[in-house]
Amino acid sequence: MKFIFVTGGVISGVGKGVAAASIGKILQSYGFSVTIIKIDPYINCDAGTLRPTEHGEVWVTDDGGEIDQDLGNYERFLGADIPKKNNITTGQVYREIIRKERSGKFLGQTVQFIPHVPDEIKQRIKEAGKGHDFVIIEIGGTIGDYENLPFLFAAKSLEIEYGKENVANILVSYLPIPKNVGEMKTKPTQQAIKMLNETGIFPDFVLCRAARPLDNIRKKKIETYANICSDNIISAPDIKTIYKVPLNFEKEKLGEKLLKRFGVKPLQTPNWTAWQKLVDKIENPRKKITVGIVGKYVDIGDFNLADSYISINEALKHAGAELDVGINIEWIDSKLFEKNQKKLDELNNCNGIIIPGGFGSSGVEGKIAAIKFCRENDVPFLGLCYGMQLAVVEFARHVLGWDAHTTEIDPNTDYPVIDILPSQKRVMEKSEYGGTMRLGAYAAVLENSEILKNYKETGRLDRDALKVNELKKNPEQAFRLGILNNAENVILERHRHRYEVNPEYVEELSKNGLIFSGYHVREDETKLMEFLELPNHPCFIATQAHPEFKSRLGDPAPMFLKFVRACYL
Ligand code: GLN
């Protein structure tokens, strides 16, 4: 096993995650098996209880982990399903050490920061890396933060255990170009390197993020002041699409240099043709469409973070690259329609509307109004999780005339068409919020429908069938995921929610024209509705799942492909 630690200098948010994912992609292209671990130095045990408007979207893994969005980039670049053990937080580390201490695992010992904390971190890194040639470990935060010290200590300790030849360090730094000076400044990077040196770590490579490419003069300057060969100082300028990052790194021969650093020969010659083609289509698409994402946007001071819907954004790009369509996204605050119904007309400027996942009452009536607009005006609509639940509420209200709602907002509604699962009710009553939603991959049976056709045409149905057969080897797990013995047309998608379409209303809604095109069978045999669509509409589709978490460049999520195609037709 070989380890590559990726740390960040100067400021956060410069794309350490994308850099780590790109390095992984490059090593994969040389034929190696790679996995990536994200270390989050916060005390939360996972990202499930963090505010998405501050930290960005919560990523969900197949095995139900709620994790920082960087894991999403790793999956999108590596094309692999990464498990939750690939995320290590300070909270997890301390919780486990205290659990071990209480259960007598350290009997007689004084349990201390050193060696117990770095030992637990190293153990977790090795466990997640098992079976891979390369393990990339991204350490969250910025060099100089107090909270990432134990992780840097563990990195150094791993180097001693495995030998320098098996551990490399990469610093992703930022080089500002102050407007009044008009020159790219290397000093903050020199200082970040110095700070990293203080922990005993000397970076083998520095990836220099900046608005513009780094010139040789600056490479030399960093070489002189930080004693790192300028060959290993890699330019990483701003670009139009993150998918170009590995291509740019390869222009600077990062892959070759890394393999040389480890004394390893490539297992195959990289072939970037297919990836390059998709990147070209993202950069120079033949057609263009505008998609409105009607969601909840909260400003942080003077800034507004669109990161809360990052996977939807990426899934749209993947579908666009496949169809040679460029996608312009309009971020529309749903509260706008609550203040002024006339604003709905502005949706005519969009070729299609997405209602993303969400929680709570803010902007809900605006989302329902937007769904009604799409249904009545033949505007392509894609509802994701909350988006599907609100589509059911909209249909119940305006087609059936019921005074309907989700009990998440109105617990006493006359028509609780969306209601909480009994198991979730118990969780909420006990205030056990962390990691208790319906999380991770579950199976759904698709019925004869447009959505079934959609999963078939993309080849996804066949690929999920292989996975389903594999999962059936463990009958207990298969049962938990809702994989029935004889069912056909089974697909797997990821979930993160507490509420469901109320089974009591399914028949009445169906009779009136709402097609439920797929369902999951719970352990107690209740059928949970997973997909819906409307006939006689160019594209009105929704799902209780989050298909955006399975979308990759070169393998777009079926529903996104269908939606984007409908948008430009
Ligand atoms: N708030 C809804 C629920 O908990 C939807 C969640 C979501 O969109 N992820 O069921």
XYZ file of C-alpha atoms and ligand atoms in Angstrom:
579
model
C 0.000 0.000 0.000
C 1.273 3.467 -0.863
C -0.054 6.633 0.751
C -0.452 10.146 -0.604
C -1.426 12.872 1.848
C -3.063 15.976 0.402
C -3.077 19.065 2.605
C -4.136 22.640 1.928
C -2.300 25.913 2.409
C -3.260 29.606 2.669
C -7.071 29.397 2.398
C -9.786 26.790 2.277
C -12.030 26.213 -0.715
C -9.304 26.201 -3.376
C -10.158 22.742 -4.654
C -8.188 20.294 -2.542
C -10.963 17.743 -3.017
C -10.893 18.071 -6.798
C -7.078 17.903 -6.727
C -7.186 14.687 -4.647
C -9.860 13.214 -6.946
C -7.813 14.152 -10.030
C -4.652 12.547 -8.658
C -6.725 9.424 -8.022
C -8.067 9.492 -11.572
C -4.541 9.879 -12.971
C -3.188 6.910 -10.981
C -6.202 4.881 -12.132
C -5.351 5.773 -15.727
C -1.938 4.132 -15.211
C -3.723 0.928 -14.200
C -3.617 1.156 -10.389
C -6.376 0.525 -7.900
C -6.983 3.706 -5.915
C -9.165 4.817 -3.049
C -9.487 8.233 -1.409
C -10.131 9.093 2.241
C -11.450 12.423 3.493
C -10.427 13.568 6.928
C -12.700 16.179 8.476
C -11.141 17.588 11.631
C -14.469 18.674 13.182
C -15.906 17.000 16.290
C -19.166 16.022 14.587
C -19.237 12.280 13.933
C -20.436 12.895 10.365
C -21.780 15.697 8.173
C -25.432 14.699 8.681
C -26.183 17.396 11.221
C -24.201 20.219 9.576
C -25.903 23.160 7.893
C -25.731 22.634 4.107
C -25.793 26.366 3.438
C -22.531 26.659 5.355
C -20.750 23.389 4.529
C -22.352 22.542 1.202
C -24.425 19.528 0.384
C -24.369 16.385 2.500
C -23.134 13.486 0.392
C -24.742 10.078 0.938
C -22.885 6.810 0.341
C -24.362 3.452 -0.664
C -23.866 2.193 2.878
C -25.718 5.149 4.372
C -22.875 7.506 5.366
C -23.665 11.242 5.507
C -20.443 12.876 4.452
C -18.723 15.998 3.219
C -19.268 16.724 -0.465
C -15.629 15.998 -1.342
C -16.493 12.315 -1.237
C -18.867 13.067 -4.105
C -15.983 14.321 -6.226
C -13.965 11.218 -5.414
C -16.829 8.986 -6.573
C -17.472 11.077 -9.679
C -13.812 10.997 -10.726
C -12.950 7.419 -9.765
C -16.302 6.020 -10.970
C -16.393 3.927 -7.802
C -18.831 3.603 -4.898
C -16.847 4.753 -1.870
C -17.958 3.472 1.571
C -18.492 5.590 4.667
C -15.349 4.290 6.375
C -13.464 6.529 3.911
C -14.481 9.520 5.994
C -12.660 10.077 9.280
C -13.661 12.847 11.686
C -12.216 13.887 15.043
C -15.568 12.958 16.602
C -15.346 9.367 15.315
C -11.767 9.008 16.524
C -12.468 10.195 20.078
C -15.769 8.311 20.306
C -13.972 5.059 19.430
C -11.071 5.669 21.821
C -13.486 6.403 24.675
C -15.576 3.334 23.769
C -12.460 1.154 23.850
C -11.340 2.659 27.151
C -14.742 2.037 28.761
C -14.823 -1.540 27.532
C -11.414 -2.251 29.049
C -9.409 -2.484 25.808
C -6.626 -0.345 27.334
C -6.699 -1.879 30.838
C -3.798 -0.621 32.927
C -2.749 2.044 30.401
C -3.058 5.803 30.624
C -5.021 6.757 27.513
C -3.359 9.824 26.025
C -3.379 12.051 22.989
C -0.094 10.482 21.906
C -0.006 7.632 20.966
C -3.705 6.712 21.143
C -5.187 9.382 18.868
C -2.693 9.029 15.957
C -2.844 5.233 16.373
C -6.619 5.223 15.961
C -6.290 7.522 12.903
C -3.623 5.300 11.310
C -5.666 2.179 11.973
C -8.662 3.763 10.197
C -6.557 4.848 7.218
C -5.128 1.333 6.809
C -8.568 -0.241 7.129
C -10.084 2.012 4.437
C -7.076 1.504 2.177
C -7.094 -2.294 2.298
C -6.893 -3.934 -1.118
C -5.761 -0.806 -3.004
C -2.381 0.072 -4.505
C -2.688 3.747 -3.621
C -4.533 5.426 -0.779
C -4.986 9.178 -1.099
C -5.802 10.956 2.159
C -7.151 14.491 1.972
C -6.798 16.337 5.258
C -9.567 18.937 5.552
C -8.966 22.497 6.669
C -5.813 24.515 6.169
C -2.257 24.056 7.448
C -1.974 26.039 10.652
C -5.423 25.051 11.960
C -5.107 23.637 15.473
C -7.583 20.877 14.750
C -5.695 19.117 11.968
C -2.521 18.624 14.048
C -3.366 15.049 15.193
C -3.893 14.036 11.570
C -0.569 15.532 10.451
C 1.061 13.723 13.331
C -0.514 10.462 12.134
C 0.712 11.158 8.585
C 4.275 11.533 9.832
C 3.960 8.415 11.953
C 2.685 6.430 8.955
C 5.749 7.581 7.012
C 8.003 6.128 9.714
C 6.021 2.882 9.772
C 5.898 2.340 5.990
C 9.078 4.121 4.930
C 9.521 7.394 3.016
C 9.391 5.530 -0.283
C 5.761 4.592 0.400
C 4.396 7.920 1.593
C 4.216 11.149 -0.426
C 2.926 14.572 0.579
C 1.196 17.053 -1.664
C 0.354 20.594 -0.654
C -2.433 22.374 -2.525
C -1.756 26.064 -2.083
C -3.184 29.343 -3.296
C -1.323 32.186 -4.965
C -3.203 35.473 -4.841
C -2.887 38.202 -7.471
C -3.802 41.348 -5.491
C -5.530 43.825 -7.791
C -3.480 46.824 -6.671
C -0.197 44.957 -7.256
C -1.202 43.012 -10.362
C 1.404 40.359 -9.636
C 1.101 36.757 -8.464
C 2.419 36.451 -4.917
C 4.282 33.367 -3.663
C 4.841 34.474 -0.050
C 1.682 32.921 1.506
C 2.647 29.606 -0.144
C 6.193 29.819 1.192
C 4.734 30.378 4.652
C 2.321 27.462 4.305
C 5.242 25.202 3.357
C 7.166 26.442 6.382
C 4.224 25.726 8.656
C 3.914 22.217 7.221
C 7.668 21.703 7.766
C 7.160 22.481 11.451
C 5.109 19.281 11.739
C 7.987 17.307 10.206
C 6.316 17.055 6.805
C 8.169 18.220 3.687
C 5.887 18.337 0.653
C 7.058 16.380 -2.387
C 4.766 18.367 -4.656
C 3.064 21.745 -4.446
C -0.048 22.248 -6.565
C -0.394 25.971 -7.097
C -3.984 27.138 -7.406
C -4.333 30.613 -8.870
C -6.459 32.638 -11.238
C -3.730 32.231 -13.873
C -1.038 29.635 -14.693
C 2.157 29.829 -12.676
C 5.201 31.021 -14.623
C 8.737 29.636 -14.349
C 9.971 32.649 -12.391
C 7.520 31.883 -9.611
C 8.215 28.167 -9.734
C 11.905 28.953 -9.275
C 11.144 31.357 -6.452
C 9.280 28.644 -4.533
C 12.147 26.239 -5.316
C 14.688 28.664 -3.871
C 12.767 29.644 -0.769
C 11.200 26.292 0.118
C 13.746 23.805 -1.225
C 11.355 21.949 -3.474
C 12.521 21.157 -6.994
C 10.640 23.415 -9.430
C 9.745 20.330 -11.496
C 7.478 19.319 -8.630
C 5.740 22.664 -8.451
C 2.649 22.215 -10.530
C 0.496 24.967 -11.950
C -3.239 24.633 -11.317
C -5.003 27.670 -12.791
C -8.762 28.367 -12.650
C -10.609 26.541 -15.403
C -14.124 26.262 -16.768
C -14.804 22.731 -15.580
C -13.329 20.642 -12.763
C -13.162 17.645 -15.117
C -10.281 19.335 -16.891
C -8.074 19.285 -13.788
C -6.591 15.786 -14.314
C -5.891 16.671 -17.971
C -4.043 19.814 -16.883
C -2.049 17.948 -14.232
C -1.057 15.408 -16.862
C 0.211 18.228 -19.102
C 2.713 18.858 -16.293
C 3.372 15.089 -16.124
C 2.186 14.805 -12.543
C 1.356 11.088 -12.955
C 4.823 10.170 -14.218
C 6.499 12.266 -11.545
C 4.422 10.688 -8.796
C 5.147 7.151 -9.999
C 8.826 8.042 -10.176
C 8.676 9.347 -6.607
C 7.339 5.940 -5.510
C 9.696 4.015 -7.806
C 6.752 2.327 -9.510
C 6.351 1.482 -13.226
C 2.997 2.196 -14.935
C 0.785 -0.878 -15.370
C -0.731 0.525 -18.563
C -0.547 3.515 -20.900
C -3.201 6.098 -20.003
C -5.928 6.753 -22.542
C -7.784 10.005 -21.966
C -9.640 10.147 -25.301
C -13.154 9.494 -23.962
C -12.694 11.816 -20.961
C -11.239 14.560 -23.163
C -14.223 14.307 -25.543
C -16.692 14.780 -22.689
C -14.690 17.718 -21.343
C -14.753 19.300 -24.829
C -18.522 18.949 -24.886
C -18.834 20.629 -21.492
C -16.608 23.472 -22.702
C -18.045 23.911 -26.189
C -21.524 22.388 -26.387
C -23.494 22.466 -29.621
C -26.764 23.450 -27.909
C -27.587 25.366 -24.756
C -30.454 25.153 -22.268
C -31.421 26.908 -19.047
C -32.542 24.863 -16.070
C -34.169 26.488 -13.037
C -33.384 24.966 -9.668
C -36.163 26.202 -7.437
C -34.798 25.759 -3.929
C -34.017 27.315 -0.616
C -31.153 29.763 -0.694
C -29.848 31.311 2.448
C -27.312 34.072 2.314
C -24.261 33.835 4.554
C -23.499 37.504 5.110
C -23.133 38.980 1.651
C -22.599 35.606 -0.016
C -24.898 32.891 -1.219
C -23.648 29.325 -1.393
C -24.842 27.347 -4.397
C -22.754 24.452 -3.060
C -25.803 23.036 -1.290
C -26.934 21.530 -4.611
C -23.541 20.589 -6.021
C -24.404 17.002 -7.002
C -27.440 18.158 -8.976
C -25.248 20.676 -10.736
C -22.722 17.938 -11.611
C -25.417 15.429 -12.646
C -26.798 18.033 -15.075
C -23.315 18.536 -16.526
C -22.876 14.772 -16.977
C -26.183 14.504 -18.844
C -25.303 17.618 -20.850
C -21.896 16.222 -21.861
C -23.570 13.046 -23.071
C -26.094 14.970 -25.186
C -23.741 17.785 -26.254
C -25.865 20.336 -24.409
C -24.493 23.143 -22.287
C -26.457 23.839 -19.134
C -26.981 27.226 -17.664
C -28.446 27.019 -14.178
C -30.798 29.652 -12.756
C -30.794 29.435 -8.963
C -34.323 30.511 -8.084
C -35.398 31.154 -4.498
C -38.851 29.577 -4.106
C -39.915 32.220 -1.577
C -40.031 34.619 -4.517
C -43.249 32.988 -5.767
C -44.848 33.244 -2.336
C -44.434 37.004 -2.298
C -45.489 37.497 -5.888
C -47.394 34.912 -7.959
C -46.609 36.884 -11.163
C -42.972 35.899 -10.782
C -44.009 32.394 -11.853
C -44.123 33.684 -15.440
C -40.346 34.047 -15.265
C -40.158 30.272 -15.220
C -40.973 30.526 -18.922
C -37.350 31.598 -19.394
C -36.270 28.141 -18.250
C -36.347 25.042 -20.431
C -37.038 22.896 -17.384
C -37.379 23.027 -13.604
C -35.838 20.937 -10.852
C -37.209 20.876 -7.319
C -34.363 19.515 -5.211
C -34.338 17.819 -1.813
C -35.041 19.894 1.261
C -36.324 20.073 4.788
C -38.786 22.253 6.691
C -41.395 24.824 5.742
C -39.315 27.630 4.241
C -40.378 28.285 0.655
C -42.563 25.173 0.418
C -45.629 26.925 -1.002
C -43.413 28.543 -3.645
C -42.098 25.129 -4.669
C -45.640 23.762 -4.909
C -46.616 26.761 -7.088
C -43.640 26.078 -9.392
C -44.621 22.394 -9.714
C -48.194 23.386 -10.615
C -46.792 25.748 -13.246
C -44.724 22.930 -14.778
C -47.625 20.464 -14.759
C -50.093 22.861 -16.345
C -47.723 24.416 -18.891
C -45.938 21.306 -20.141
C -42.604 22.498 -18.727
C -40.177 19.590 -18.088
C -40.026 18.846 -14.376
C -37.693 16.731 -12.273
C -38.517 16.290 -8.578
C -35.915 14.936 -6.198
C -36.924 13.637 -2.770
C -38.755 16.653 -1.261
C -39.442 17.556 -4.898
C -41.357 14.290 -5.369
C -43.210 14.668 -2.062
C -44.341 18.180 -2.980
C -45.382 16.994 -6.462
C -47.758 14.559 -4.729
C -49.099 17.361 -2.501
C -49.592 19.576 -5.565
C -51.456 16.859 -7.463
C -53.649 16.031 -4.451
C -54.528 19.705 -3.966
C -55.118 20.860 -7.512
C -56.243 17.739 -9.372
C -58.208 16.017 -6.599
C -59.174 19.161 -4.718
C -57.981 17.836 -1.372
C -56.694 20.118 1.378
C -53.508 18.059 1.390
C -50.031 18.529 2.824
C -46.999 16.701 4.161
C -47.113 16.150 7.924
C -43.565 17.525 8.035
C -45.222 20.959 7.686
C -48.798 20.432 8.846
C -49.162 17.508 11.260
C -52.955 18.023 11.405
C -53.700 18.226 7.668
C -56.970 16.594 6.511
C -55.109 14.702 3.785
C -51.640 13.644 4.996
C -50.535 12.428 1.557
C -46.920 12.547 2.732
C -46.406 11.138 6.184
C -43.584 10.080 8.466
C -42.538 6.428 8.607
C -43.535 4.842 11.936
C -39.891 3.884 12.585
C -38.845 7.506 11.985
C -41.532 8.765 14.373
C -39.908 6.841 17.216
C -36.469 8.247 16.304
C -37.785 11.830 16.329
C -39.575 11.352 19.648
C -36.301 10.312 21.217
C -34.454 13.237 19.535
C -31.921 10.858 18.003
C -31.010 12.952 15.008
C -27.560 11.742 13.921
C -27.536 9.137 11.142
C -31.142 8.095 11.672
C -32.913 9.002 8.437
C -33.669 6.409 5.782
C -30.128 6.504 4.435
C -28.131 4.941 1.636
C -28.971 2.598 -1.213
C -32.322 0.817 -1.338
C -33.879 -1.299 -4.044
C -36.885 -0.274 -6.090
C -38.928 -2.394 -8.477
C -39.760 -0.497 -11.653
C -43.150 -1.102 -13.251
C -43.863 -0.811 -16.925
C -43.421 2.943 -17.394
C -41.438 5.725 -19.036
C -38.999 5.592 -16.112
C -38.423 1.860 -16.665
C -37.675 2.614 -20.341
C -35.312 5.329 -19.181
C -33.351 2.986 -16.883
C -33.268 0.382 -19.665
C -32.000 2.632 -22.457
C -29.059 3.871 -20.373
C -27.948 0.324 -19.562
C -28.360 1.123 -15.881
C -31.045 -1.558 -15.383
C -28.666 -4.300 -16.542
C -25.793 -2.967 -14.482
C -27.904 -2.755 -11.335
C -29.133 -6.314 -12.028
C -25.536 -7.524 -11.683
C -25.186 -5.675 -8.377
C -28.523 -7.034 -7.169
C -27.394 -10.604 -7.919
C -24.202 -9.967 -5.991
C -26.161 -8.571 -3.017
C -28.487 -11.590 -3.035
C -25.554 -13.713 -1.876
C -26.118 -12.149 1.541
C -29.867 -12.782 2.070
C -30.093 -10.728 5.261
C -28.630 -7.653 3.582
C -30.710 -8.225 0.434
C -33.862 -8.331 2.572
C -32.907 -5.099 4.353
C -32.345 -3.314 1.038
C -35.718 -4.554 -0.217
C -34.382 -6.951 -2.847
C -37.160 -9.469 -3.372
C -36.365 -12.961 -4.509
C -38.241 -13.078 -7.771
C -38.642 -9.417 -8.625
C -37.545 -8.188 -12.023
C -36.488 -4.690 -13.072
C -34.823 -3.842 -9.785
C -32.650 -0.747 -9.479
C -30.658 0.726 -6.588
C -30.646 4.412 -5.678
C -29.516 6.329 -2.600
C -31.852 7.932 -0.056
C -31.853 10.523 2.714
C -35.289 11.295 4.149
C -37.853 10.573 6.882
C -41.188 11.077 5.118
C -42.958 8.914 2.501
C -45.929 8.925 0.179
C -48.682 7.750 2.542
C -49.663 4.234 1.333
C -53.322 4.949 2.233
C -53.668 7.468 -0.612
C -51.755 5.672 -3.347
C -54.798 3.989 -4.911
C -56.888 7.167 -5.063
C -54.018 9.222 -6.487
C -53.292 6.533 -9.102
C -56.936 6.301 -10.153
C -56.841 10.007 -10.896
C -53.878 9.814 -13.220
C -50.713 10.014 -11.118
C -48.523 7.098 -12.178
C -46.346 5.568 -9.486
C -43.731 3.855 -11.622
C -41.604 2.166 -8.966
C -41.792 1.032 -5.376
C -39.684 -0.358 -2.552
C -40.951 -3.166 -0.335
C -40.171 -2.630 3.322
C -39.284 -5.370 5.775
C -42.885 -5.238 7.101
C -44.101 -5.613 3.481
C -45.420 -2.032 3.165
C -44.875 -0.669 -0.325
C -43.127 2.696 -0.428
C -43.518 4.730 -3.610
C -40.130 5.541 -5.131
C -40.908 7.040 -8.558
C -43.737 8.938 -10.185
C -44.558 10.321 -13.614
C -47.448 11.948 -15.449
C -48.778 10.821 -18.824
C -49.444 13.365 -21.577
C -46.686 15.644 -20.410
C -43.299 16.088 -22.157
C -41.461 15.114 -18.960
C -42.934 15.162 -15.480
C -40.852 12.772 -13.392
C -39.867 12.557 -9.753
C -38.241 10.198 -7.294
C -38.008 9.733 -3.555
C -34.323 8.898 -4.086
C -31.318 11.050 -4.974
C -30.162 9.772 -8.378
C -27.684 12.666 -8.544
C -25.424 10.745 -6.142
C -24.858 7.993 -8.706
C -24.222 10.222 -11.713
C -20.749 10.239 -13.286
C -19.111 11.901 -16.268
C -19.556 9.252 -18.967
C -22.340 7.551 -17.024
C -25.082 10.098 -16.331
C -28.048 9.335 -14.061
C -30.937 8.074 -16.234
C -33.526 10.567 -14.949
C -31.206 13.532 -15.534
C -30.583 12.340 -19.074
C -34.320 12.084 -19.734
C -34.951 15.507 -18.187
C -32.146 17.292 -20.093
C -33.254 15.718 -23.372
C -36.824 16.912 -22.760
C -35.482 20.398 -22.027
C -34.008 20.951 -25.485
C -36.626 19.114 -27.537
N -37.827 16.579 4.219
C -38.166 15.389 3.484
C -38.029 14.135 4.323
O -37.358 14.136 5.328
C -37.326 15.285 2.215
C -35.882 15.064 2.485
C -35.003 15.320 1.281
O -35.408 15.954 0.334
N -33.784 14.831 1.303
O -38.585 13.137 3.973
